[in-house]
Tab-separated table of C-alpha atoms in Angstrom:
chain	number	residue	atom	x	y	z
A	1	MET	CA	24.621	0.487	-0.214
A	2	PRO	CA	21.097	-0.911	0.045
A	3	VAL	CA	19.757	-1.297	3.567
A	4	LYS	CA	17.968	-4.562	4.333
A	5	SER	CA	15.813	-5.672	7.236
A	6	ARG	CA	13.268	-8.375	7.988
A	7	ILE	CA	9.797	-7.666	9.296
A	8	ALA	CA	7.522	-10.428	10.603
A	9	SER	CA	3.757	-10.243	10.149
A	10	ALA	CA	0.724	-12.480	10.243
A	11	ALA	CA	1.304	-13.227	6.577
A	12	GLY	CA	4.885	-14.434	7.020
A	13	ALA	CA	8.276	-12.793	6.738
A	14	LEU	CA	8.634	-9.680	4.620
A	15	CYS	CA	12.115	-8.959	3.210
A	16	LEU	CA	12.641	-5.207	2.938
A	17	ALA	CA	15.383	-3.622	0.817
A	18	LEU	CA	15.953	0.131	0.612
A	19	VAL	CA	17.723	1.936	-2.204
A	20	GLY	CA	19.835	4.901	-1.127
A	21	PRO	CA	19.594	8.306	-2.843
A	22	SER	CA	22.871	7.697	-4.645
A	23	ALA	CA	21.378	4.597	-6.298
A	24	ALA	CA	19.416	5.028	-8.806
A	25	VAL	CA	-7.111	1.946	-5.917
A	26	ALA	CA	-10.582	2.597	-8.301
A	27	LYS	CA	-13.215	3.382	-5.804
A	28	SER	CA	-14.851	6.649	-6.674
A	29	ALA	CA	-12.839	9.714	-5.749
A	30	ALA	CA	-15.544	10.639	-3.248
A	31	ALA	CA	-15.352	7.327	-1.379
A	32	PRO	CA	-13.229	7.185	1.781
A	33	ALA	CA	-9.725	5.936	1.023
A	34	PRO	CA	-7.185	4.299	3.315
A	35	PRO	CA	-5.228	6.875	5.320
A	36	PRO	CA	-1.767	7.900	4.064
A	37	GLY	CA	0.434	5.157	5.447
A	38	LEU	CA	-0.043	4.503	9.134
A	39	PRO	CA	-1.827	6.711	11.694
A	40	PRO	CA	0.004	9.065	14.071
A	41	ALA	CA	1.846	7.400	16.941
A	42	SER	CA	-0.682	8.739	19.454
A	43	ALA	CA	-3.499	6.975	17.589
A	44	ALA	CA	-1.516	3.826	16.901
A	45	ASP	CA	-0.732	3.425	20.586
A	46	ALA	CA	-4.422	3.317	21.495
A	47	SER	CA	-6.127	-0.021	22.010
A	48	GLY	CA	-8.784	-1.164	19.579
A	49	PRO	CA	-9.375	-0.002	16.004
A	50	ILE	CA	-8.476	3.495	14.805
A	51	CYS	CA	-11.518	5.201	13.288
A	52	TRP	CA	-10.832	7.965	10.771
A	53	TYR	CA	-11.530	8.748	7.113
A	54	GLY	CA	-15.020	7.260	7.516
A	55	ALA	CA	-13.872	3.767	8.495
A	56	CYS	CA	-12.200	1.856	11.335
A	57	TYR	CA	-8.751	0.341	10.793
A	58	ASP	CA	-6.406	-2.137	12.461
A	59	TYR	CA	-2.734	-2.529	11.487
A	60	VAL	CA	0.291	-4.785	11.849
A	61	SER	CA	3.327	-2.905	10.635
A	62	GLY	CA	7.003	-2.158	10.408
A	63	GLN	CA	8.502	1.258	9.698
A	64	GLN	CA	11.899	2.797	9.067
A	65	TRP	CA	12.914	6.449	8.968
A	66	THR	CA	15.646	6.936	6.399
A	67	ASP	CA	16.396	8.836	3.187
A	68	THR	CA	15.715	6.703	0.129
A	69	THR	CA	14.638	6.688	-3.489
A	70	GLY	CA	13.148	3.207	-3.412
A	71	VAL	CA	12.029	0.109	-1.565
A	72	SER	CA	11.563	-3.558	-2.496
A	73	VAL	CA	9.618	-6.138	-0.484
A	74	LEU	CA	9.118	-9.877	-0.966
A	75	MET	CA	5.495	-10.225	0.088
A	76	LYS	CA	3.057	-13.149	0.172
A	77	VAL	CA	-0.291	-12.696	-1.559
A	78	GLU	CA	-3.149	-14.283	0.360
A	79	ALA	CA	-6.959	-14.395	0.223
A	80	PRO	CA	-8.232	-13.335	3.665
A	81	VAL	CA	-11.946	-13.589	4.360
A	82	VAL	CA	-13.908	-10.336	4.591
A	83	ASN	CA	-17.620	-9.743	5.065
A	84	THR	CA	-19.107	-8.769	1.702
A	85	ALA	CA	-22.188	-7.335	3.417
A	86	SER	CA	-20.137	-4.840	5.446
A	87	SER	CA	-19.452	-1.448	3.898
A	88	GLU	CA	-15.818	-0.463	3.315
A	89	GLU	CA	-14.549	-3.823	4.630
A	90	HIS	CA	-11.212	-4.840	3.163
A	91	SER	CA	-7.942	-6.567	4.018
A	92	LEU	CA	-4.664	-5.593	2.398
A	93	GLN	CA	-0.891	-5.653	2.544
A	94	GLU	CA	1.302	-2.956	1.066
A	95	ILE	CA	4.501	-0.985	1.032
A	96	ALA	CA	4.422	2.805	1.156
A	97	LEU	CA	6.988	5.569	0.778
A	98	GLN	CA	6.320	8.971	2.335
A	99	ASN	CA	8.050	12.293	2.765
A	100	LYS	CA	9.056	13.504	6.225
A	101	ALA	CA	5.771	15.355	6.732
A	102	ARG	CA	3.834	12.234	5.638
A	103	THR	CA	1.811	14.305	3.187
A	104	SER	CA	3.201	12.793	-0.045
A	105	THR	CA	2.845	9.041	-0.483
A	106	VAL	CA	3.239	6.290	-3.078
A	107	GLU	CA	1.786	2.829	-2.341
A	108	ILE	CA	1.629	-0.596	-3.977
A	109	GLY	CA	0.237	-3.831	-2.602
A	110	TRP	CA	-2.619	-6.300	-2.816
A	111	THR	CA	-6.122	-6.013	-1.435
A	112	VAL	CA	-9.229	-8.120	-0.926
A	113	ASP	CA	-11.964	-5.521	-1.289
A	114	PRO	CA	-15.340	-6.671	-2.695
A	115	GLU	CA	-16.650	-3.114	-2.972
A	116	LEU	CA	-13.624	-1.961	-4.969
A	117	ASN	CA	-13.015	-5.054	-7.108
A	118	GLY	CA	-16.406	-6.767	-7.321
A	119	ASP	CA	-15.143	-10.081	-5.916
A	120	SER	CA	-13.330	-11.602	-2.927
A	121	ARG	CA	-10.052	-12.332	-4.718
A	122	PRO	CA	-6.770	-10.521	-4.014
A	123	HIS	CA	-6.046	-7.709	-6.488
A	124	LEU	CA	-2.969	-5.628	-7.207
A	125	PHE	CA	-3.443	-1.956	-6.336
A	126	VAL	CA	-1.563	1.340	-6.458
A	127	TYR	CA	-2.411	4.572	-4.697
A	128	HIS	CA	-0.880	7.962	-3.967
A	129	TRP	CA	-1.364	11.117	-1.913
A	130	VAL	CA	-0.354	14.654	-2.888
A	131	ASP	CA	0.100	17.273	-0.157
A	132	GLY	CA	-2.187	15.310	2.156
A	133	GLN	CA	-4.967	15.003	-0.423
A	134	GLU	CA	-6.382	11.549	-1.186
A	135	SER	CA	-6.750	10.356	-4.769
A	136	CYS	CA	-8.235	7.113	-6.142
A	137	TYR	CA	-7.165	3.519	-6.580
A	138	ASN	CA	-5.261	2.560	-9.749
A	139	GLY	CA	-5.731	5.930	-11.441
A	140	CYS	CA	-5.814	9.682	-10.794
A	141	GLY	CA	-2.663	10.333	-12.806
A	142	PHE	CA	-1.155	6.846	-12.708
A	143	VAL	CA	0.428	5.951	-16.062
A	144	GLN	CA	-0.036	2.262	-16.914
A	145	VAL	CA	2.963	0.869	-18.843
A	146	SER	CA	2.909	-2.932	-18.721
A	147	PRO	CA	0.394	-4.570	-21.099
A	148	PHE	CA	0.389	-7.720	-18.986
A	149	ILE	CA	0.489	-6.643	-15.329
A	150	ARG	CA	-2.103	-3.982	-14.664
A	151	ALA	CA	-3.075	-2.055	-11.559
A	152	GLY	CA	-6.340	-3.567	-10.341
A	153	MET	CA	-5.802	-7.038	-11.840
A	154	ALA	CA	-6.624	-10.171	-9.830
A	155	LEU	CA	-3.632	-12.055	-8.423
A	156	PRO	CA	-3.224	-15.756	-7.597
A	157	ALA	CA	-3.462	-16.403	-3.867
A	158	HIS	CA	-0.666	-18.087	-1.897
A	159	MET	CA	2.107	-16.760	-4.129
A	160	ALA	CA	5.120	-14.677	-3.145
A	161	ALA	CA	6.253	-11.769	-5.294
A	162	ASN	CA	8.475	-8.712	-5.136
A	163	PHE	CA	6.636	-5.408	-4.778
A	164	ALA	CA	8.761	-2.316	-5.345
A	165	ILE	CA	8.647	1.475	-5.629
A	166	ARG	CA	11.517	3.461	-7.156
A	167	ASN	CA	12.052	7.054	-8.166
A	168	ILE	CA	13.441	7.058	-11.687
A	169	GLY	CA	14.077	10.364	-13.399
A	170	GLY	CA	11.801	12.177	-10.950
A	171	ASP	CA	8.834	9.825	-11.493
A	172	TRP	CA	7.685	7.207	-8.956
A	173	TRP	CA	7.644	3.787	-10.656
A	174	VAL	CA	5.935	0.730	-9.168
A	175	PHE	CA	6.997	-2.854	-9.869
A	176	PHE	CA	5.361	-6.235	-9.373
A	177	GLY	CA	7.451	-9.382	-9.761
A	178	ASN	CA	10.324	-7.189	-10.970
A	179	VAL	CA	8.147	-5.984	-13.877
A	180	PRO	CA	7.506	-2.218	-14.198
A	181	VAL	CA	3.738	-1.787	-13.946
A	182	GLY	CA	3.669	1.985	-14.465
A	183	TYR	CA	4.452	5.241	-12.725
A	184	PHE	CA	3.116	8.315	-10.968
A	185	PRO	CA	4.620	11.342	-12.755
A	186	GLY	CA	6.691	13.634	-10.575
A	187	SER	CA	4.616	16.483	-11.966
A	188	LEU	CA	1.752	15.361	-9.703
A	189	TRP	CA	3.850	16.780	-6.852
A	190	HIS	CA	5.186	19.624	-9.012
A	191	GLY	CA	8.624	18.044	-8.749
A	192	SER	CA	8.776	18.499	-4.965
A	193	TYR	CA	8.742	14.780	-4.020
A	194	LYS	CA	11.887	12.996	-5.197
A	195	THR	CA	13.092	11.176	-2.061
A	196	ALA	CA	11.232	9.484	0.774
A	197	GLN	CA	11.973	9.616	4.489
A	198	LEU	CA	9.521	7.039	5.849
A	199	VAL	CA	9.214	3.438	4.661
A	200	SER	CA	6.183	1.459	5.864
A	201	VAL	CA	5.340	-2.198	5.299
A	202	PHE	CA	2.019	-3.197	6.775
A	203	GLY	CA	-1.137	-5.215	6.817
A	204	GLU	CA	-4.409	-3.344	7.202
A	205	VAL	CA	-8.002	-4.365	7.799
A	206	ALA	CA	-10.882	-1.926	7.639
A	207	VAL	CA	-14.622	-1.845	8.127
A	208	GLY	CA	-17.117	0.988	7.738
A	209	ALA	CA	-17.601	2.874	10.987
A	210	PRO	CA	-21.354	2.003	11.191
A	211	ASP	CA	-20.476	-1.710	10.946
A	212	SER	CA	-17.711	-1.683	13.581
A	213	PRO	CA	-16.716	-3.881	15.288
A	214	SER	CA	-16.009	-6.525	12.669
A	215	CYS	CA	-13.430	-9.269	12.291
A	216	PRO	CA	-11.903	-9.411	8.785
A	217	GLN	CA	-8.825	-11.594	8.460
A	218	VAL	CA	-5.331	-10.263	7.833
A	219	GLY	CA	-2.797	-12.145	5.714
A	220	GLN	CA	-3.542	-15.841	5.672
A	221	GLY	CA	-5.882	-15.453	8.642
A	222	ARG	CA	-3.682	-17.305	11.156
A	223	PHE	CA	-2.264	-15.708	14.282
A	224	GLY	CA	1.457	-14.968	14.186
A	225	SER	CA	3.836	-16.935	16.392
């Protein structure tokens, strides 16, 4: 049976659905990438931004430990304001599936990242980690399937859409609006990553460490109530 929960964030309600095991981004590779999912609890409990991987991050998040082969989230796409003159500054929302050790990850979401995308519009992105090693946005082994919905494409702001990740036949497929965008082959993990134990749904803002502190918006830029 699918497990469902609701998670509130600054960008509105996120509807999370998990699929049980019985049911069936690119900056250059050298550039700092977002950390794999959320930081350790000890770091997340600290006040102020969390600075690691060459940048400083703030999060609003929901997590669930489980055993699953997929997740689906109804998520609002927004156009938060970020400072184009600040290095590494971005604002995003995503879902991520990770193994118990949090070393293998598959992610899909939207991001406003002028350095990555060349503009201040929200863009679809995918990302993955293998054995704790970062990769690159929208590539590094990702197999594009849909001719219409592509990783890295600009998205209309103020729309709601389903974002999903599912393991199908050993490969990790990502979906946008119920359309299969493409997949990360299971061979990237040498077949060792077939189920996930940690589900994360979160908003993230980041700014380059030399430019911190900064105040990029998250979601639609309004405080939650």
